[in-house]
Amino acid sequence: MNLLRIAFFTTFSILVFQKGFGQASSHTISISNIKAKRGNLMIGWYNSEASYNERNNPIFKKLVTVNQQKEVTVVFEKIPAGKYAISMFLDENGNKEMDTNFLGIPKEQYGFSNNVLPATRAANFDEASFEVKDNPSTISIRLK
């Protein structure tokens, strides 16, 4: 009887602690409307408005080479549950910067989570943010 009780409480404790602390899961980003023949997708995940506005210190990031693809799928592993916004651009010339013209209009393709594309500015954190849960998901982003 004692062994049965210990086994029950051990199993119960494991289940409670797993749910209580949350689990990181994988999330797939499906990127479409790629028009350039070559370049590097610079993808950043941000978990606060401050880091999103600076765009220089993403909590998760990847550089993905594009070569003749019109669509790319990228998997991010071990993303904990929380609120995030994704920003990306296609660095066609390899300088690791978003190139703009003299008016500040981007010359390279870009995109944001929630596919928010305001006419005269970049999407802000509130517009692009979304909730990540403990289960895997797919996020679709169409480049402009």
mmCIF file with all atom_site columns, C-alpha atoms in Angstrom:
data_model
loop_
_atom_site.group_PDB
_atom_site.id
_atom_site.type_symbol
_atom_site.label_atom_id
_atom_site.label_alt_id
_atom_site.label_comp_id
_atom_site.label_asym_id
_atom_site.label_entity_id
_atom_site.label_seq_id
_atom_site.pdbx_PDB_ins_code
_atom_site.Cartn_x
_atom_site.Cartn_y
_atom_site.Cartn_z
_atom_site.occupancy
_atom_site.B_iso_or_equiv
_atom_site.pdbx_formal_charge
_atom_site.auth_seq_id
_atom_site.auth_comp_id
_atom_site.auth_asym_id
_atom_site.auth_atom_id
_atom_site.pdbx_PDB_model_num
ATOM 1   C CA . MET A 1 1   ? 0.000  0.000  0.000   1.00 0.00 ? 1   MET A CA 1
ATOM 2   C CA . ASN A 1 2   ? 2.850  2.360  0.833   1.00 0.00 ? 2   ASN A CA 1
ATOM 3   C CA . LEU A 1 3   ? 4.529  1.655  -2.511  1.00 0.00 ? 3   LEU A CA 1
ATOM 4   C CA . LEU A 1 4   ? 1.289  2.366  -4.357  1.00 0.00 ? 4   LEU A CA 1
ATOM 5   C CA . ARG A 1 5   ? 0.885  5.667  -2.511  1.00 0.00 ? 5   ARG A CA 1
ATOM 6   C CA . ILE A 1 6   ? 4.485  6.705  -3.308  1.00 0.00 ? 6   ILE A CA 1
ATOM 7   C CA . ALA A 1 7   ? 4.015  5.817  -6.990  1.00 0.00 ? 7   ALA A CA 1
ATOM 8   C CA . PHE A 1 8   ? 0.781  7.827  -7.135  1.00 0.00 ? 8   PHE A CA 1
ATOM 9   C CA . PHE A 1 9   ? 2.304  10.938 -5.533  1.00 0.00 ? 9   PHE A CA 1
ATOM 10  C CA . THR A 1 10  ? 5.435  10.700 -7.665  1.00 0.00 ? 10  THR A CA 1
ATOM 11  C CA . THR A 1 11  ? 3.393  10.510 -10.875 1.00 0.00 ? 11  THR A CA 1
ATOM 12  C CA . PHE A 1 12  ? 1.079  13.296 -9.694  1.00 0.00 ? 12  PHE A CA 1
ATOM 13  C CA . SER A 1 13  ? 4.058  15.534 -8.813  1.00 0.00 ? 13  SER A CA 1
ATOM 14  C CA . ILE A 1 14  ? 5.693  15.026 -12.196 1.00 0.00 ? 14  ILE A CA 1
ATOM 15  C CA . LEU A 1 15  ? 2.480  15.938 -14.012 1.00 0.00 ? 15  LEU A CA 1
ATOM 16  C CA . VAL A 1 16  ? 1.909  19.034 -11.871 1.00 0.00 ? 16  VAL A CA 1
ATOM 17  C CA . PHE A 1 17  ? 5.466  20.298 -12.252 1.00 0.00 ? 17  PHE A CA 1
ATOM 18  C CA . GLN A 1 18  ? 5.474  19.718 -16.021 1.00 0.00 ? 18  GLN A CA 1
ATOM 19  C CA . LYS A 1 19  ? 2.325  21.793 -16.464 1.00 0.00 ? 19  LYS A CA 1
ATOM 20  C CA . GLY A 1 20  ? 3.318  24.364 -13.855 1.00 0.00 ? 20  GLY A CA 1
ATOM 21  C CA . PHE A 1 21  ? 6.626  25.273 -15.426 1.00 0.00 ? 21  PHE A CA 1
ATOM 22  C CA . GLY A 1 22  ? 5.501  24.984 -19.051 1.00 0.00 ? 22  GLY A CA 1
ATOM 23  C CA . GLN A 1 23  ? 7.415  23.403 -21.838 1.00 0.00 ? 23  GLN A CA 1
ATOM 24  C CA . ALA A 1 24  ? 9.251  24.867 -24.768 1.00 0.00 ? 24  ALA A CA 1
ATOM 25  C CA . SER A 1 25  ? 8.044  23.691 -28.142 1.00 0.00 ? 25  SER A CA 1
ATOM 26  C CA . SER A 1 26  ? 8.984  24.003 -31.785 1.00 0.00 ? 26  SER A CA 1
ATOM 27  C CA . HIS A 1 27  ? 7.372  26.558 -34.065 1.00 0.00 ? 27  HIS A CA 1
ATOM 28  C CA . THR A 1 28  ? 7.532  26.601 -37.843 1.00 0.00 ? 28  THR A CA 1
ATOM 29  C CA . ILE A 1 29  ? 7.601  29.805 -39.846 1.00 0.00 ? 29  ILE A CA 1
ATOM 30  C CA . SER A 1 30  ? 6.370  29.529 -43.421 1.00 0.00 ? 30  SER A CA 1
ATOM 31  C CA . ILE A 1 31  ? 7.716  32.470 -45.444 1.00 0.00 ? 31  ILE A CA 1
ATOM 32  C CA . SER A 1 32  ? 6.194  33.200 -48.846 1.00 0.00 ? 32  SER A CA 1
ATOM 33  C CA . ASN A 1 33  ? 6.340  35.739 -51.704 1.00 0.00 ? 33  ASN A CA 1
ATOM 34  C CA . ILE A 1 34  ? 10.150 35.670 -51.955 1.00 0.00 ? 34  ILE A CA 1
ATOM 35  C CA . LYS A 1 35  ? 11.026 37.565 -55.116 1.00 0.00 ? 35  LYS A CA 1
ATOM 36  C CA . ALA A 1 36  ? 14.830 37.777 -54.955 1.00 0.00 ? 36  ALA A CA 1
ATOM 37  C CA . LYS A 1 37  ? 16.836 34.961 -56.473 1.00 0.00 ? 37  LYS A CA 1
ATOM 38  C CA . ARG A 1 38  ? 19.475 35.032 -53.733 1.00 0.00 ? 38  ARG A CA 1
ATOM 39  C CA . GLY A 1 39  ? 19.991 36.428 -50.280 1.00 0.00 ? 39  GLY A CA 1
ATOM 40  C CA . ASN A 1 40  ? 19.784 35.749 -46.574 1.00 0.00 ? 40  ASN A CA 1
ATOM 41  C CA . LEU A 1 41  ? 16.606 35.932 -44.552 1.00 0.00 ? 41  LEU A CA 1
ATOM 42  C CA . MET A 1 42  ? 17.394 37.649 -41.255 1.00 0.00 ? 42  MET A CA 1
ATOM 43  C CA . ILE A 1 43  ? 14.702 36.474 -38.803 1.00 0.00 ? 43  ILE A CA 1
ATOM 44  C CA . GLY A 1 44  ? 14.310 37.769 -35.245 1.00 0.00 ? 44  GLY A CA 1
ATOM 45  C CA . TRP A 1 45  ? 11.894 36.931 -32.422 1.00 0.00 ? 45  TRP A CA 1
ATOM 46  C CA . TYR A 1 46  ? 11.298 39.655 -29.821 1.00 0.00 ? 46  TYR A CA 1
ATOM 47  C CA . ASN A 1 47  ? 9.566  39.345 -26.450 1.00 0.00 ? 47  ASN A CA 1
ATOM 48  C CA . SER A 1 48  ? 9.190  43.023 -25.530 1.00 0.00 ? 48  SER A CA 1
ATOM 49  C CA . GLU A 1 49  ? 8.347  46.320 -27.155 1.00 0.00 ? 49  GLU A CA 1
ATOM 50  C CA . ALA A 1 50  ? 11.762 47.755 -26.256 1.00 0.00 ? 50  ALA A CA 1
ATOM 51  C CA . SER A 1 51  ? 13.766 44.958 -27.899 1.00 0.00 ? 51  SER A CA 1
ATOM 52  C CA . TYR A 1 52  ? 11.422 44.940 -30.901 1.00 0.00 ? 52  TYR A CA 1
ATOM 53  C CA . ASN A 1 53  ? 11.849 48.674 -31.468 1.00 0.00 ? 53  ASN A CA 1
ATOM 54  C CA . GLU A 1 54  ? 15.657 48.379 -31.395 1.00 0.00 ? 54  GLU A CA 1
ATOM 55  C CA . ARG A 1 55  ? 15.635 45.302 -33.662 1.00 0.00 ? 55  ARG A CA 1
ATOM 56  C CA . ASN A 1 56  ? 19.256 44.587 -32.788 1.00 0.00 ? 56  ASN A CA 1
ATOM 57  C CA . ASN A 1 57  ? 18.914 42.069 -29.984 1.00 0.00 ? 57  ASN A CA 1
ATOM 58  C CA . PRO A 1 58  ? 16.331 39.379 -30.790 1.00 0.00 ? 58  PRO A CA 1
ATOM 59  C CA . ILE A 1 59  ? 15.727 36.709 -28.170 1.00 0.00 ? 59  ILE A CA 1
ATOM 60  C CA . PHE A 1 60  ? 15.812 34.078 -30.964 1.00 0.00 ? 60  PHE A CA 1
ATOM 61  C CA . LYS A 1 61  ? 17.299 34.590 -34.406 1.00 0.00 ? 61  LYS A CA 1
ATOM 62  C CA . LYS A 1 62  ? 18.250 32.750 -37.560 1.00 0.00 ? 62  LYS A CA 1
ATOM 63  C CA . LEU A 1 63  ? 19.912 33.549 -40.832 1.00 0.00 ? 63  LEU A CA 1
ATOM 64  C CA . VAL A 1 64  ? 18.511 31.421 -43.658 1.00 0.00 ? 64  VAL A CA 1
ATOM 65  C CA . THR A 1 65  ? 20.064 31.347 -47.131 1.00 0.00 ? 65  THR A CA 1
ATOM 66  C CA . VAL A 1 66  ? 17.646 31.751 -50.027 1.00 0.00 ? 66  VAL A CA 1
ATOM 67  C CA . ASN A 1 67  ? 18.648 30.453 -53.447 1.00 0.00 ? 67  ASN A CA 1
ATOM 68  C CA . GLN A 1 68  ? 15.923 30.447 -56.120 1.00 0.00 ? 68  GLN A CA 1
ATOM 69  C CA . GLN A 1 69  ? 13.129 29.596 -53.629 1.00 0.00 ? 69  GLN A CA 1
ATOM 70  C CA . LYS A 1 70  ? 9.809  31.437 -53.610 1.00 0.00 ? 70  LYS A CA 1
ATOM 71  C CA . GLU A 1 71  ? 8.873  29.929 -50.255 1.00 0.00 ? 71  GLU A CA 1
ATOM 72  C CA . VAL A 1 72  ? 10.974 28.862 -47.250 1.00 0.00 ? 72  VAL A CA 1
ATOM 73  C CA . THR A 1 73  ? 10.108 26.981 -44.069 1.00 0.00 ? 73  THR A CA 1
ATOM 74  C CA . VAL A 1 74  ? 12.149 27.591 -40.916 1.00 0.00 ? 74  VAL A CA 1
ATOM 75  C CA . VAL A 1 75  ? 11.792 25.725 -37.614 1.00 0.00 ? 75  VAL A CA 1
ATOM 76  C CA . PHE A 1 76  ? 12.603 27.337 -34.273 1.00 0.00 ? 76  PHE A CA 1
ATOM 77  C CA . GLU A 1 77  ? 13.061 24.808 -31.463 1.00 0.00 ? 77  GLU A CA 1
ATOM 78  C CA . LYS A 1 78  ? 12.513 25.226 -27.736 1.00 0.00 ? 78  LYS A CA 1
ATOM 79  C CA . ILE A 1 79  ? 10.466 28.430 -27.798 1.00 0.00 ? 79  ILE A CA 1
ATOM 80  C CA . PRO A 1 80  ? 8.888  28.905 -24.356 1.00 0.00 ? 80  PRO A CA 1
ATOM 81  C CA . ALA A 1 81  ? 5.276  30.006 -24.043 1.00 0.00 ? 81  ALA A CA 1
ATOM 82  C CA . GLY A 1 82  ? 4.870  33.788 -24.042 1.00 0.00 ? 82  GLY A CA 1
ATOM 83  C CA . LYS A 1 83  ? 4.175  36.871 -26.114 1.00 0.00 ? 83  LYS A CA 1
ATOM 84  C CA . TYR A 1 84  ? 6.410  37.455 -29.164 1.00 0.00 ? 84  TYR A CA 1
ATOM 85  C CA . ALA A 1 85  ? 6.658  39.460 -32.373 1.00 0.00 ? 85  ALA A CA 1
ATOM 86  C CA . ILE A 1 86  ? 8.690  38.381 -35.405 1.00 0.00 ? 86  ILE A CA 1
ATOM 87  C CA . SER A 1 87  ? 10.439 40.747 -37.784 1.00 0.00 ? 87  SER A CA 1
ATOM 88  C CA . MET A 1 88  ? 12.437 39.704 -40.844 1.00 0.00 ? 88  MET A CA 1
ATOM 89  C CA . PHE A 1 89  ? 13.992 41.000 -44.016 1.00 0.00 ? 89  PHE A CA 1
ATOM 90  C CA . LEU A 1 90  ? 15.700 39.499 -47.037 1.00 0.00 ? 90  LEU A CA 1
ATOM 91  C CA . ASP A 1 91  ? 19.286 40.756 -47.139 1.00 0.00 ? 91  ASP A CA 1
ATOM 92  C CA . GLU A 1 92  ? 19.955 40.545 -50.868 1.00 0.00 ? 92  GLU A CA 1
ATOM 93  C CA . ASN A 1 93  ? 23.457 42.048 -50.864 1.00 0.00 ? 93  ASN A CA 1
ATOM 94  C CA . GLY A 1 94  ? 24.857 40.406 -47.704 1.00 0.00 ? 94  GLY A CA 1
ATOM 95  C CA . ASN A 1 95  ? 25.525 43.583 -45.716 1.00 0.00 ? 95  ASN A CA 1
ATOM 96  C CA . LYS A 1 96  ? 23.278 42.387 -42.808 1.00 0.00 ? 96  LYS A CA 1
ATOM 97  C CA . GLU A 1 97  ? 21.293 45.634 -42.914 1.00 0.00 ? 97  GLU A CA 1
ATOM 98  C CA . MET A 1 98  ? 17.892 46.587 -44.283 1.00 0.00 ? 98  MET A CA 1
ATOM 99  C CA . ASP A 1 99  ? 18.734 48.796 -47.261 1.00 0.00 ? 99  ASP A CA 1
ATOM 100 C CA . THR A 1 100 ? 16.499 51.806 -47.836 1.00 0.00 ? 100 THR A CA 1
ATOM 101 C CA . ASN A 1 101 ? 16.322 54.600 -50.389 1.00 0.00 ? 101 ASN A CA 1
ATOM 102 C CA . PHE A 1 102 ? 16.895 58.287 -49.565 1.00 0.00 ? 102 PHE A CA 1
ATOM 103 C CA . LEU A 1 103 ? 13.328 58.553 -48.203 1.00 0.00 ? 103 LEU A CA 1
ATOM 104 C CA . GLY A 1 104 ? 13.809 55.576 -45.864 1.00 0.00 ? 104 GLY A CA 1
ATOM 105 C CA . ILE A 1 105 ? 11.644 53.242 -47.944 1.00 0.00 ? 105 ILE A CA 1
ATOM 106 C CA . PRO A 1 106 ? 12.982 49.656 -47.870 1.00 0.00 ? 106 PRO A CA 1
ATOM 107 C CA . LYS A 1 107 ? 14.706 48.402 -51.018 1.00 0.00 ? 107 LYS A CA 1
ATOM 108 C CA . GLU A 1 108 ? 14.714 44.811 -49.740 1.00 0.00 ? 108 GLU A CA 1
ATOM 109 C CA . GLN A 1 109 ? 11.740 42.605 -48.891 1.00 0.00 ? 109 GLN A CA 1
ATOM 110 C CA . TYR A 1 110 ? 10.546 42.444 -45.300 1.00 0.00 ? 110 TYR A CA 1
ATOM 111 C CA . GLY A 1 111 ? 7.752  40.957 -43.212 1.00 0.00 ? 111 GLY A CA 1
ATOM 112 C CA . PHE A 1 112 ? 6.240  40.801 -39.734 1.00 0.00 ? 112 PHE A CA 1
ATOM 113 C CA . SER A 1 113 ? 4.250  38.267 -37.754 1.00 0.00 ? 113 SER A CA 1
ATOM 114 C CA . ASN A 1 114 ? 0.483  38.636 -38.208 1.00 0.00 ? 114 ASN A CA 1
ATOM 115 C CA . ASN A 1 115 ? 1.341  39.862 -41.740 1.00 0.00 ? 115 ASN A CA 1
ATOM 116 C CA . VAL A 1 116 ? 0.932  43.458 -40.593 1.00 0.00 ? 116 VAL A CA 1
ATOM 117 C CA . LEU A 1 117 ? 2.181  45.843 -43.279 1.00 0.00 ? 117 LEU A CA 1
ATOM 118 C CA . PRO A 1 118 ? 1.265  49.470 -42.528 1.00 0.00 ? 118 PRO A CA 1
ATOM 119 C CA . ALA A 1 119 ? 1.584  51.756 -45.568 1.00 0.00 ? 119 ALA A CA 1
ATOM 120 C CA . THR A 1 120 ? 4.091  54.306 -44.225 1.00 0.00 ? 120 THR A CA 1
ATOM 121 C CA . ARG A 1 121 ? 5.914  52.620 -41.322 1.00 0.00 ? 121 ARG A CA 1
ATOM 122 C CA . ALA A 1 122 ? 7.057  49.347 -39.855 1.00 0.00 ? 122 ALA A CA 1
ATOM 123 C CA . ALA A 1 123 ? 4.606  47.298 -37.794 1.00 0.00 ? 123 ALA A CA 1
ATOM 124 C CA . ASN A 1 124 ? 4.802  47.995 -34.080 1.00 0.00 ? 124 ASN A CA 1
ATOM 125 C CA . PHE A 1 125 ? 5.090  45.350 -31.344 1.00 0.00 ? 125 PHE A CA 1
ATOM 126 C CA . ASP A 1 126 ? 1.381  45.355 -30.469 1.00 0.00 ? 126 ASP A CA 1
ATOM 127 C CA . GLU A 1 127 ? 0.366  44.848 -34.110 1.00 0.00 ? 127 GLU A CA 1
ATOM 128 C CA . ALA A 1 128 ? 2.862  42.051 -34.740 1.00 0.00 ? 128 ALA A CA 1
ATOM 129 C CA . SER A 1 129 ? 2.713  40.280 -31.372 1.00 0.00 ? 129 SER A CA 1
ATOM 130 C CA . PHE A 1 130 ? 1.080  36.900 -30.782 1.00 0.00 ? 130 PHE A CA 1
ATOM 131 C CA . GLU A 1 131 ? 0.884  34.314 -28.012 1.00 0.00 ? 131 GLU A CA 1
ATOM 132 C CA . VAL A 1 132 ? 2.978  31.154 -28.154 1.00 0.00 ? 132 VAL A CA 1
ATOM 133 C CA . LYS A 1 133 ? 1.492  28.190 -26.325 1.00 0.00 ? 133 LYS A CA 1
ATOM 134 C CA . ASP A 1 134 ? 3.153  24.962 -25.200 1.00 0.00 ? 134 ASP A CA 1
ATOM 135 C CA . ASN A 1 135 ? 2.135  23.120 -28.373 1.00 0.00 ? 135 ASN A CA 1
ATOM 136 C CA . PRO A 1 136 ? 3.854  23.362 -31.783 1.00 0.00 ? 136 PRO A CA 1
ATOM 137 C CA . SER A 1 137 ? 2.428  25.822 -34.297 1.00 0.00 ? 137 SER A CA 1
ATOM 138 C CA . THR A 1 138 ? 2.964  27.212 -37.790 1.00 0.00 ? 138 THR A CA 1
ATOM 139 C CA . ILE A 1 139 ? 3.261  30.948 -38.400 1.00 0.00 ? 139 ILE A CA 1
ATOM 140 C CA . SER A 1 140 ? 2.798  32.201 -41.968 1.00 0.00 ? 140 SER A CA 1
ATOM 141 C CA . ILE A 1 141 ? 4.559  35.390 -43.048 1.00 0.00 ? 141 ILE A CA 1
ATOM 142 C CA . ARG A 1 142 ? 4.262  36.917 -46.512 1.00 0.00 ? 142 ARG A CA 1
ATOM 143 C CA . LEU A 1 143 ? 7.117  39.207 -47.508 1.00 0.00 ? 143 LEU A CA 1
ATOM 144 C CA . LYS A 1 144 ? 6.389  42.595 -48.983 1.00 0.00 ? 144 LYS A CA 1
#
